Amino acid sequence: DIQMTQSPSTLSASVGDRVTVTCRASQSIGNWLAWHQQKPGKAPKLLIYKTSILESGVPSRFSGSGSGTDFTLTISSLQPDDFATYFCQQYSTYPLTFGGGAKVEIK
Amino acid sequence: EVQLVESGGGLVQPGGSLRLSCAASGFTLSDYYVDWVRQAPGRGLEWLGRSRNKANSYTTEYAASVKGRFTVSRDDSKNSLYLQMNSLKIEDTAVFYCTRSDSSGYSALWGQGTLVTVSS
């Protein structure tokens, strides 16, 4: 199975900060990577697919980059609505796998 | 409104069975791949299995952790999909989500989830 490792697991930041979360795959997944946002008690929501394509309706302050094994999710200017946990998902190979999550907390 | 709604969760004893439902509205479920994903309390996300769309003959894939115990099926007349779970274990306790997935594989639309608790 492809292991997805996210870092950091927890991040403290302030409104307006630039925030970066990384996701590393245990083997190459091309650009078959998605990012999901989850708020407490809620279902996840798709933000980005195919590494860098924003889902419809997702604010442009979110961006994704990378290829192969190393990927990043960047929030250019953190907003109050962005405090949440972010999961990466590889869909290159079965079984599909998720990273352990990166919780973005208020500093 | 385009949405997925899961139901059927609840309390079940170890070794028992449960069938979860995933009902679609606002779109035709048979046109899409559907995945089941679970999240144990305070934990991350675990992909469980996939039902491809009608065009791909509803073929399935399963995670090793549930293969042979969990089965995905569909009822096009109800625009629904099901997860039959047998031989449940305590470690199967989780919120179960169904997701509508793009044919390339990512989970594009999530249901609200249904909680399954396996306990004696």
mmCIF file of N, CA and C in Angstrom, chain B residues 11-117:
data_model
loop_
_atom_site.group_PDB
_atom_site.id
_atom_site.type_symbol
_atom_site.label_atom_id
_atom_site.label_comp_id
_atom_site.label_asym_id
_atom_site.label_seq_id
_atom_site.Cartn_x
_atom_site.Cartn_y
_atom_site.Cartn_z
ATOM 1 N N LEU B 11 -25.861 0.689 16.802
ATOM 2 C CA LEU B 11 -25.097 -0.166 17.713
ATOM 3 C C LEU B 11 -25.292 -1.624 17.325
ATOM 4 N N VAL B 12 -24.192 -2.338 17.198
ATOM 5 C CA VAL B 12 -24.246 -3.756 16.842
ATOM 6 C C VAL B 12 -23.207 -4.489 17.672
ATOM 7 N N GLN B 13 -23.501 -5.733 18.000
ATOM 8 C CA GLN B 13 -22.565 -6.537 18.792
ATOM 9 C C GLN B 13 -21.442 -7.086 17.921
ATOM 10 N N PRO B 14 -20.301 -7.341 18.521
ATOM 11 C CA PRO B 14 -19.214 -7.984 17.759
ATOM 12 C C PRO B 14 -19.708 -9.290 17.134
ATOM 13 N N GLY B 15 -19.307 -9.490 15.869
ATOM 14 C CA GLY B 15 -19.751 -10.654 15.124
ATOM 15 C C GLY B 15 -21.050 -10.436 14.382
ATOM 16 N N GLY B 16 -21.702 -9.325 14.631
ATOM 17 C CA GLY B 16 -22.980 -9.041 14.005
ATOM 18 C C GLY B 16 -22.849 -8.442 12.627
ATOM 19 N N SER B 17 -24.013 -8.122 12.040
ATOM 20 C CA SER B 17 -24.073 -7.573 10.690
ATOM 21 C C SER B 17 -24.883 -6.289 10.686
ATOM 22 N N LEU B 18 -24.625 -5.478 9.671
ATOM 23 C CA LEU B 18 -25.338 -4.220 9.500
ATOM 24 C C LEU B 18 -25.280 -3.861 8.021
ATOM 25 N N ARG B 19 -26.338 -3.239 7.518
ATOM 26 C CA ARG B 19 -26.320 -2.760 6.136
ATOM 27 C C ARG B 19 -26.521 -1.257 6.133
ATOM 28 N N LEU B 20 -25.546 -0.564 5.564
ATOM 29 C CA LEU B 20 -25.634 0.884 5.403
ATOM 30 C C LEU B 20 -26.191 1.212 4.026
ATOM 31 N N SER B 21 -26.932 2.300 3.970
ATOM 32 C CA SER B 21 -27.472 2.782 2.703
ATOM 33 C C SER B 21 -26.875 4.137 2.365
ATOM 34 N N CYS B 22 -26.785 4.396 1.081
ATOM 35 C CA CYS B 22 -26.298 5.675 0.566
ATOM 36 C C CYS B 22 -27.260 6.083 -0.548
ATOM 37 N N ALA B 23 -28.076 7.079 -0.261
ATOM 38 C CA ALA B 23 -29.088 7.520 -1.223
ATOM 39 C C ALA B 23 -28.632 8.804 -1.895
ATOM 40 N N ALA B 24 -28.741 8.829 -3.199
ATOM 41 C CA ALA B 24 -28.344 10.005 -3.973
ATOM 42 C C ALA B 24 -29.566 10.821 -4.373
ATOM 43 N N SER B 25 -29.391 12.135 -4.409
ATOM 44 C CA SER B 25 -30.427 13.012 -4.947
ATOM 45 C C SER B 25 -29.772 14.091 -5.790
ATOM 46 N N GLY B 26 -30.486 14.517 -6.807
ATOM 47 C CA GLY B 26 -29.973 15.557 -7.682
ATOM 48 C C GLY B 26 -29.104 15.058 -8.815
ATOM 49 N N PHE B 27 -28.851 13.760 -8.861
ATOM 50 C CA PHE B 27 -28.059 13.181 -9.949
ATOM 51 C C PHE B 27 -28.331 11.674 -9.992
ATOM 52 N N THR B 28 -27.907 11.047 -11.063
ATOM 53 C CA THR B 28 -28.117 9.621 -11.250
ATOM 54 C C THR B 28 -26.889 8.854 -10.773
ATOM 55 N N LEU B 29 -27.065 8.116 -9.680
ATOM 56 C CA LEU B 29 -25.934 7.451 -9.037
ATOM 57 C C LEU B 29 -25.258 6.434 -9.951
ATOM 58 N N SER B 30 -26.001 5.803 -10.816
ATOM 59 C CA SER B 30 -25.435 4.762 -11.682
ATOM 60 C C SER B 30 -24.389 5.318 -12.653
ATOM 61 N N ASP B 31 -24.382 6.632 -12.844
ATOM 62 C CA ASP B 31 -23.391 7.238 -13.735
ATOM 63 C C ASP B 31 -22.027 7.409 -13.072
ATOM 64 N N TYR B 32 -21.964 7.161 -11.776
ATOM 65 C CA TYR B 32 -20.758 7.500 -11.018
ATOM 66 C C TYR B 32 -20.150 6.317 -10.281
ATOM 67 N N TYR B 33 -18.812 6.439 -10.039
ATOM 68 C CA TYR B 33 -18.156 5.575 -9.090
ATOM 69 C C TYR B 33 -18.590 6.030 -7.690
ATOM 70 N N VAL B 34 -18.665 5.084 -6.775
ATOM 71 C CA VAL B 34 -18.984 5.412 -5.382
ATOM 72 C C VAL B 34 -18.021 4.662 -4.462
ATOM 73 N N ASP B 35 -17.467 5.399 -3.522
ATOM 74 C CA ASP B 35 -16.556 4.815 -2.536
ATOM 75 C C ASP B 35 -17.197 4.841 -1.157
ATOM 76 N N TRP B 36 -16.742 3.933 -0.310
ATOM 77 C CA TRP B 36 -17.036 3.993 1.125
ATOM 78 C C TRP B 36 -15.730 4.307 1.851
ATOM 79 N N VAL B 37 -15.809 5.257 2.753
ATOM 80 C CA VAL B 37 -14.653 5.697 3.542
ATOM 81 C C VAL B 37 -15.110 5.753 4.994
ATOM 82 N N ARG B 38 -14.260 5.357 5.930
ATOM 83 C CA ARG B 38 -14.655 5.451 7.332
ATOM 84 C C ARG B 38 -13.622 6.239 8.125
ATOM 85 N N GLN B 39 -14.095 6.707 9.279
ATOM 86 C CA GLN B 39 -13.237 7.489 10.165
ATOM 87 C C GLN B 39 -13.528 7.067 11.597
ATOM 88 N N ALA B 40 -12.577 6.350 12.192
ATOM 89 C CA ALA B 40 -12.712 5.956 13.589
ATOM 90 C C ALA B 40 -12.641 7.203 14.468
ATOM 91 N N PRO B 41 -13.242 7.153 15.657
ATOM 92 C CA PRO B 41 -13.278 8.341 16.513
ATOM 93 C C PRO B 41 -11.899 8.952 16.716
ATOM 94 N N GLY B 42 -11.772 10.230 16.406
ATOM 95 C CA GLY B 42 -10.511 10.941 16.594
ATOM 96 C C GLY B 42 -9.391 10.523 15.671
ATOM 97 N N ARG B 43 -9.725 9.769 14.622
ATOM 98 C CA ARG B 43 -8.694 9.242 13.732
ATOM 99 C C ARG B 43 -8.816 9.810 12.326
ATOM 100 N N GLY B 44 -7.980 9.293 11.451
ATOM 101 C CA GLY B 44 -7.987 9.739 10.064
ATOM 102 C C GLY B 44 -8.979 8.966 9.217
ATOM 103 N N LEU B 45 -8.847 9.107 7.925
ATOM 104 C CA LEU B 45 -9.772 8.531 6.961
ATOM 105 C C LEU B 45 -9.209 7.236 6.389
ATOM 106 N N GLU B 46 -10.072 6.236 6.258
ATOM 107 C CA GLU B 46 -9.676 4.944 5.691
ATOM 108 C C GLU B 46 -10.625 4.580 4.558
ATOM 109 N N TRP B 47 -10.072 4.412 3.367
ATOM 110 C CA TRP B 47 -10.867 3.959 2.215
ATOM 111 C C TRP B 47 -11.188 2.489 2.376
ATOM 112 N N LEU B 48 -12.437 2.130 2.127
ATOM 113 C CA LEU B 48 -12.889 0.748 2.319
ATOM 114 C C LEU B 48 -13.160 0.012 1.012
ATOM 115 N N GLY B 49 -13.723 0.715 0.056
ATOM 116 C CA GLY B 49 -14.086 0.005 -1.157
ATOM 117 C C GLY B 49 -14.735 0.909 -2.173
ATOM 118 N N ARG B 50 -14.904 0.381 -3.366
ATOM 119 C CA ARG B 50 -15.417 1.147 -4.510
ATOM 120 C C ARG B 50 -16.360 0.300 -5.346
ATOM 121 N N SER B 51 -17.404 0.948 -5.814
ATOM 122 C CA SER B 51 -18.264 0.389 -6.851
ATOM 123 C C SER B 51 -18.135 1.288 -8.074
ATOM 124 N N ARG B 52 -17.621 0.728 -9.151
ATOM 125 C CA ARG B 52 -17.546 1.525 -10.376
ATOM 126 C C ARG B 52 -18.955 1.753 -10.924
ATOM 127 N N ASN B 53 -19.055 2.591 -11.954
ATOM 128 C CA ASN B 53 -20.365 2.958 -12.480
ATOM 129 C C ASN B 53 -20.940 1.881 -13.389
ATOM 130 N N LYS B 54 -22.167 2.133 -13.851
ATOM 131 C CA LYS B 54 -22.871 1.155 -14.689
ATOM 132 C C LYS B 54 -22.096 0.873 -15.951
ATOM 133 N N ALA B 55 -21.495 1.918 -16.538
ATOM 134 C CA ALA B 55 -20.722 1.751 -17.772
ATOM 135 C C ALA B 55 -19.545 0.805 -17.575
ATOM 136 N N ASN B 56 -19.102 0.671 -16.353
ATOM 137 C CA ASN B 56 -18.009 -0.246 -16.015
ATOM 138 C C ASN B 56 -18.515 -1.445 -15.233
ATOM 139 N N SER B 57 -19.775 -1.760 -15.469
ATOM 140 C CA SER B 57 -20.385 -3.005 -14.967
ATOM 141 C C SER B 57 -20.411 -3.124 -13.452
ATOM 142 N N TYR B 58 -20.346 -1.982 -12.762
ATOM 143 C CA TYR B 58 -20.426 -1.982 -11.303
ATOM 144 C C TYR B 58 -19.364 -2.873 -10.664
ATOM 145 N N THR B 59 -18.232 -2.997 -11.293
ATOM 146 C CA THR B 59 -17.168 -3.802 -10.686
ATOM 147 C C THR B 59 -16.688 -3.132 -9.403
ATOM 148 N N THR B 60 -16.088 -3.936 -8.533
ATOM 149 C CA THR B 60 -15.760 -3.466 -7.198
ATOM 150 C C THR B 60 -14.288 -3.659 -6.850
ATOM 151 N N GLU B 61 -13.844 -2.882 -5.878
ATOM 152 C CA GLU B 61 -12.522 -3.009 -5.263
ATOM 153 C C GLU B 61 -12.733 -2.902 -3.761
ATOM 154 N N TYR B 62 -11.894 -3.585 -2.990
ATOM 155 C CA TYR B 62 -12.015 -3.527 -1.534
ATOM 156 C C TYR B 62 -10.640 -3.402 -0.887
ATOM 157 N N ALA B 63 -10.627 -2.749 0.271
ATOM 158 C CA ALA B 63 -9.422 -2.735 1.093
ATOM 159 C C ALA B 63 -9.243 -4.100 1.739
ATOM 160 N N ALA B 64 -7.994 -4.468 1.992
ATOM 161 C CA ALA B 64 -7.700 -5.775 2.582
ATOM 162 C C ALA B 64 -8.377 -5.944 3.939
ATOM 163 N N SER B 65 -8.527 -4.824 4.665
ATOM 164 C CA SER B 65 -9.067 -4.895 6.020
ATOM 165 C C SER B 65 -10.535 -5.316 6.054
ATOM 166 N N VAL B 66 -11.232 -5.193 4.930
ATOM 167 C CA VAL B 66 -12.667 -5.511 4.915
ATOM 168 C C VAL B 66 -13.029 -6.533 3.839
ATOM 169 N N LYS B 67 -12.096 -6.902 2.990
ATOM 170 C CA LYS B 67 -12.389 -7.842 1.910
ATOM 171 C C LYS B 67 -12.880 -9.158 2.482
ATOM 172 N N GLY B 68 -13.972 -9.635 1.948
ATOM 173 C CA GLY B 68 -14.564 -10.865 2.450
ATOM 174 C C GLY B 68 -15.588 -10.642 3.546
ATOM 175 N N ARG B 69 -15.571 -9.482 4.166
ATOM 176 C CA ARG B 69 -16.558 -9.167 5.221
ATOM 177 C C ARG B 69 -17.566 -8.118 4.745
ATOM 178 N N PHE B 70 -17.108 -7.152 3.931
ATOM 179 C CA PHE B 70 -17.965 -6.066 3.474
ATOM 180 C C PHE B 70 -18.249 -6.257 1.984
ATOM 181 N N THR B 71 -19.475 -5.931 1.578
ATOM 182 C CA THR B 71 -19.872 -6.062 0.173
ATOM 183 C C THR B 71 -20.681 -4.836 -0.229
ATOM 184 N N VAL B 72 -20.341 -4.282 -1.385
ATOM 185 C CA VAL B 72 -21.069 -3.132 -1.929
ATOM 186 C C VAL B 72 -22.046 -3.621 -2.993
ATOM 187 N N SER B 73 -23.271 -3.082 -2.947
ATOM 188 C CA SER B 73 -24.266 -3.404 -3.976
ATOM 189 C C SER B 73 -25.052 -2.147 -4.306
ATOM 190 N N ARG B 74 -25.838 -2.220 -5.367
ATOM 191 C CA ARG B 74 -26.599 -1.055 -5.799
ATOM 192 C C ARG B 74 -28.060 -1.435 -6.093
ATOM 193 N N ASP B 75 -28.911 -0.426 -6.039
ATOM 194 C CA ASP B 75 -30.299 -0.548 -6.495
ATOM 195 C C ASP B 75 -30.596 0.703 -7.321
ATOM 196 N N ASP B 76 -30.511 0.570 -8.633
ATOM 197 C CA ASP B 76 -30.696 1.728 -9.501
ATOM 198 C C ASP B 76 -32.114 2.299 -9.385
ATOM 199 N N SER B 77 -33.084 1.450 -9.112
ATOM 200 C CA SER B 77 -34.469 1.914 -9.014
ATOM 201 C C SER B 77 -34.649 2.875 -7.836
ATOM 202 N N LYS B 78 -33.766 2.751 -6.844
ATOM 203 C CA LYS B 78 -33.821 3.627 -5.676
ATOM 204 C C LYS B 78 -32.709 4.663 -5.681
ATOM 205 N N ASN B 79 -31.934 4.659 -6.756
ATOM 206 C CA ASN B 79 -30.802 5.600 -6.854
ATOM 207 C C ASN B 79 -29.929 5.509 -5.606
ATOM 208 N N SER B 80 -29.677 4.278 -5.205
ATOM 209 C CA SER B 80 -28.995 4.031 -3.935
ATOM 210 C C SER B 80 -27.918 2.970 -4.062
ATOM 211 N N LEU B 81 -27.073 2.980 -3.065
ATOM 212 C CA LEU B 81 -25.981 2.017 -2.964
ATOM 213 C C LEU B 81 -25.925 1.555 -1.514
ATOM 214 N N TYR B 82 -25.428 0.330 -1.311
ATOM 215 C CA TYR B 82 -25.437 -0.259 0.021
ATOM 216 C C TYR B 82 -24.071 -0.825 0.386
ATOM 217 N N LEU B 83 -23.801 -0.856 1.681
ATOM 218 C CA LEU B 83 -22.611 -1.517 2.201
ATOM 219 C C LEU B 83 -23.075 -2.552 3.213
ATOM 220 N N GLN B 84 -22.978 -3.824 2.825
ATOM 221 C CA GLN B 84 -23.308 -4.912 3.733
ATOM 222 C C GLN B 84 -22.061 -5.267 4.528
ATOM 223 N N MET B 85 -22.181 -5.186 5.854
ATOM 224 C CA MET B 85 -21.033 -5.429 6.726
ATOM 225 C C MET B 85 -21.335 -6.633 7.605
ATOM 226 N N ASN B 86 -20.504 -7.658 7.487
ATOM 227 C CA ASN B 86 -20.659 -8.880 8.270
ATOM 228 C C ASN B 86 -19.452 -9.080 9.181
ATOM 229 N N SER B 87 -19.619 -9.963 10.163
ATOM 230 C CA SER B 87 -18.515 -10.295 11.084
ATOM 231 C C SER B 87 -17.868 -9.037 11.645
ATOM 232 N N LEU B 88 -18.692 -8.136 12.132
ATOM 233 C CA LEU B 88 -18.179 -6.849 12.596
ATOM 234 C C LEU B 88 -17.309 -7.014 13.847
ATOM 235 N N LYS B 89 -16.280 -6.172 13.901
ATOM 236 C CA LYS B 89 -15.326 -6.181 14.998
ATOM 237 C C LYS B 89 -15.401 -4.847 15.733
ATOM 238 N N ILE B 90 -14.917 -4.835 16.947
ATOM 239 C CA ILE B 90 -14.908 -3.599 17.726
ATOM 240 C C ILE B 90 -14.166 -2.499 16.981
ATOM 241 N N GLU B 91 -13.110 -2.881 16.292
ATOM 242 C CA GLU B 91 -12.300 -1.884 15.576
ATOM 243 C C GLU B 91 -12.974 -1.355 14.308
ATOM 244 N N ASP B 92 -14.144 -1.860 13.971
ATOM 245 C CA ASP B 92 -14.919 -1.321 12.857
ATOM 246 C C ASP B 92 -15.736 -0.099 13.286
ATOM 247 N N THR B 93 -15.738 0.219 14.567
ATOM 248 C CA THR B 93 -16.461 1.397 15.061
ATOM 249 C C THR B 93 -15.932 2.654 14.385
ATOM 250 N N ALA B 94 -16.827 3.381 13.745
ATOM 251 C CA ALA B 94 -16.411 4.558 12.966
ATOM 252 C C ALA B 94 -17.634 5.273 12.414
ATOM 253 N N VAL B 95 -17.396 6.472 11.898
ATOM 254 C CA VAL B 95 -18.366 7.133 11.025
ATOM 255 C C VAL B 95 -18.072 6.658 9.610
ATOM 256 N N PHE B 96 -19.091 6.216 8.923
ATOM 257 C CA PHE B 96 -18.962 5.707 7.564
ATOM 258 C C PHE B 96 -19.533 6.728 6.591
ATOM 259 N N TYR B 97 -18.731 7.076 5.600
ATOM 260 C CA TYR B 97 -19.144 8.017 4.567
ATOM 261 C C TYR B 97 -19.223 7.307 3.219
ATOM 262 N N CYS B 98 -20.226 7.653 2.420
ATOM 263 C CA CYS B 98 -20.164 7.303 1.004
ATOM 264 C C CYS B 98 -19.752 8.560 0.245
ATOM 265 N N THR B 99 -18.999 8.362 -0.810
ATOM 266 C CA THR B 99 -18.524 9.487 -1.609
ATOM 267 C C THR B 99 -18.767 9.206 -3.083
ATOM 268 N N ARG B 100 -19.172 10.231 -3.788
ATOM 269 C CA ARG B 100 -19.265 10.146 -5.243
ATOM 270 C C ARG B 100 -17.892 10.477 -5.791
ATOM 271 N N SER B 101 -17.383 9.590 -6.580
ATOM 272 C CA SER B 101 -16.014 9.753 -7.045
ATOM 273 C C SER B 101 -15.951 9.933 -8.540
ATOM 274 N N ASP B 102 -15.044 10.812 -8.941
ATOM 275 C CA ASP B 102 -14.734 10.991 -10.352
ATOM 276 C C ASP B 102 -14.115 9.699 -10.883
ATOM 277 N N SER B 103 -14.279 9.422 -12.171
ATOM 278 C CA SER B 103 -13.750 8.171 -12.732
ATOM 279 C C SER B 103 -12.237 8.077 -12.604
ATOM 280 N N SER B 104 -11.575 9.213 -12.436
ATOM 281 C CA SER B 104 -10.127 9.140 -12.224
ATOM 282 C C SER B 104 -9.791 8.783 -10.794
ATOM 283 N N GLY B 105 -10.775 8.889 -9.867
ATOM 284 C CA GLY B 105 -10.588 8.264 -8.572
ATOM 285 C C GLY B 105 -10.775 9.070 -7.320
ATOM 286 N N TYR B 106 -10.778 10.391 -7.375
ATOM 287 C CA TYR B 106 -10.847 11.135 -6.111
ATOM 288 C C TYR B 106 -12.289 11.291 -5.646
ATOM 289 N N SER B 107 -12.453 11.440 -4.339
ATOM 290 C CA SER B 107 -13.777 11.598 -3.734
ATOM 291 C C SER B 107 -14.229 13.041 -3.905
ATOM 292 N N ALA B 108 -15.193 13.250 -4.797
ATOM 293 C CA ALA B 108 -15.589 14.610 -5.156
ATOM 294 C C ALA B 108 -16.756 15.129 -4.320
ATOM 295 N N LEU B 109 -17.612 14.241 -3.837
ATOM 296 C CA LEU B 109 -18.799 14.638 -3.076
ATOM 297 C C LEU B 109 -18.959 13.660 -1.923
ATOM 298 N N TRP B 110 -19.099 14.188 -0.714
ATOM 299 C CA TRP B 110 -19.214 13.346 0.480
ATOM 300 C C TRP B 110 -20.629 13.424 1.053
ATOM 301 N N GLY B 111 -21.094 12.298 1.577
ATOM 302 C CA GLY B 111 -22.307 12.322 2.367
ATOM 303 C C GLY B 111 -21.990 12.848 3.757
ATOM 304 N N GLN B 112 -23.020 12.943 4.606
ATOM 305 C CA GLN B 112 -22.816 13.494 5.951
ATOM 306 C C GLN B 112 -22.295 12.458 6.944
ATOM 307 N N GLY B 113 -22.366 11.182 6.552
ATOM 308 C CA GLY B 113 -21.827 10.124 7.399
ATOM 309 C C GLY B 113 -22.868 9.488 8.297
ATOM 310 N N THR B 114 -22.623 8.235 8.678
ATOM 311 C CA THR B 114 -23.479 7.519 9.629
ATOM 312 C C THR B 114 -22.577 6.757 10.586
ATOM 313 N N LEU B 115 -22.907 6.808 11.864
ATOM 314 C CA LEU B 115 -22.051 6.235 12.901
ATOM 315 C C LEU B 115 -22.411 4.777 13.148
ATOM 316 N N VAL B 116 -21.382 3.938 13.106
ATOM 317 C CA VAL B 116 -21.519 2.529 13.440
ATOM 318 C C VAL B 116 -20.705 2.271 14.700
ATOM 319 N N THR B 117 -21.352 1.724 15.707
ATOM 320 C CA THR B 117 -20.670 1.389 16.949
ATOM 321 C C THR B 117 -20.763 -0.110 17.168
#
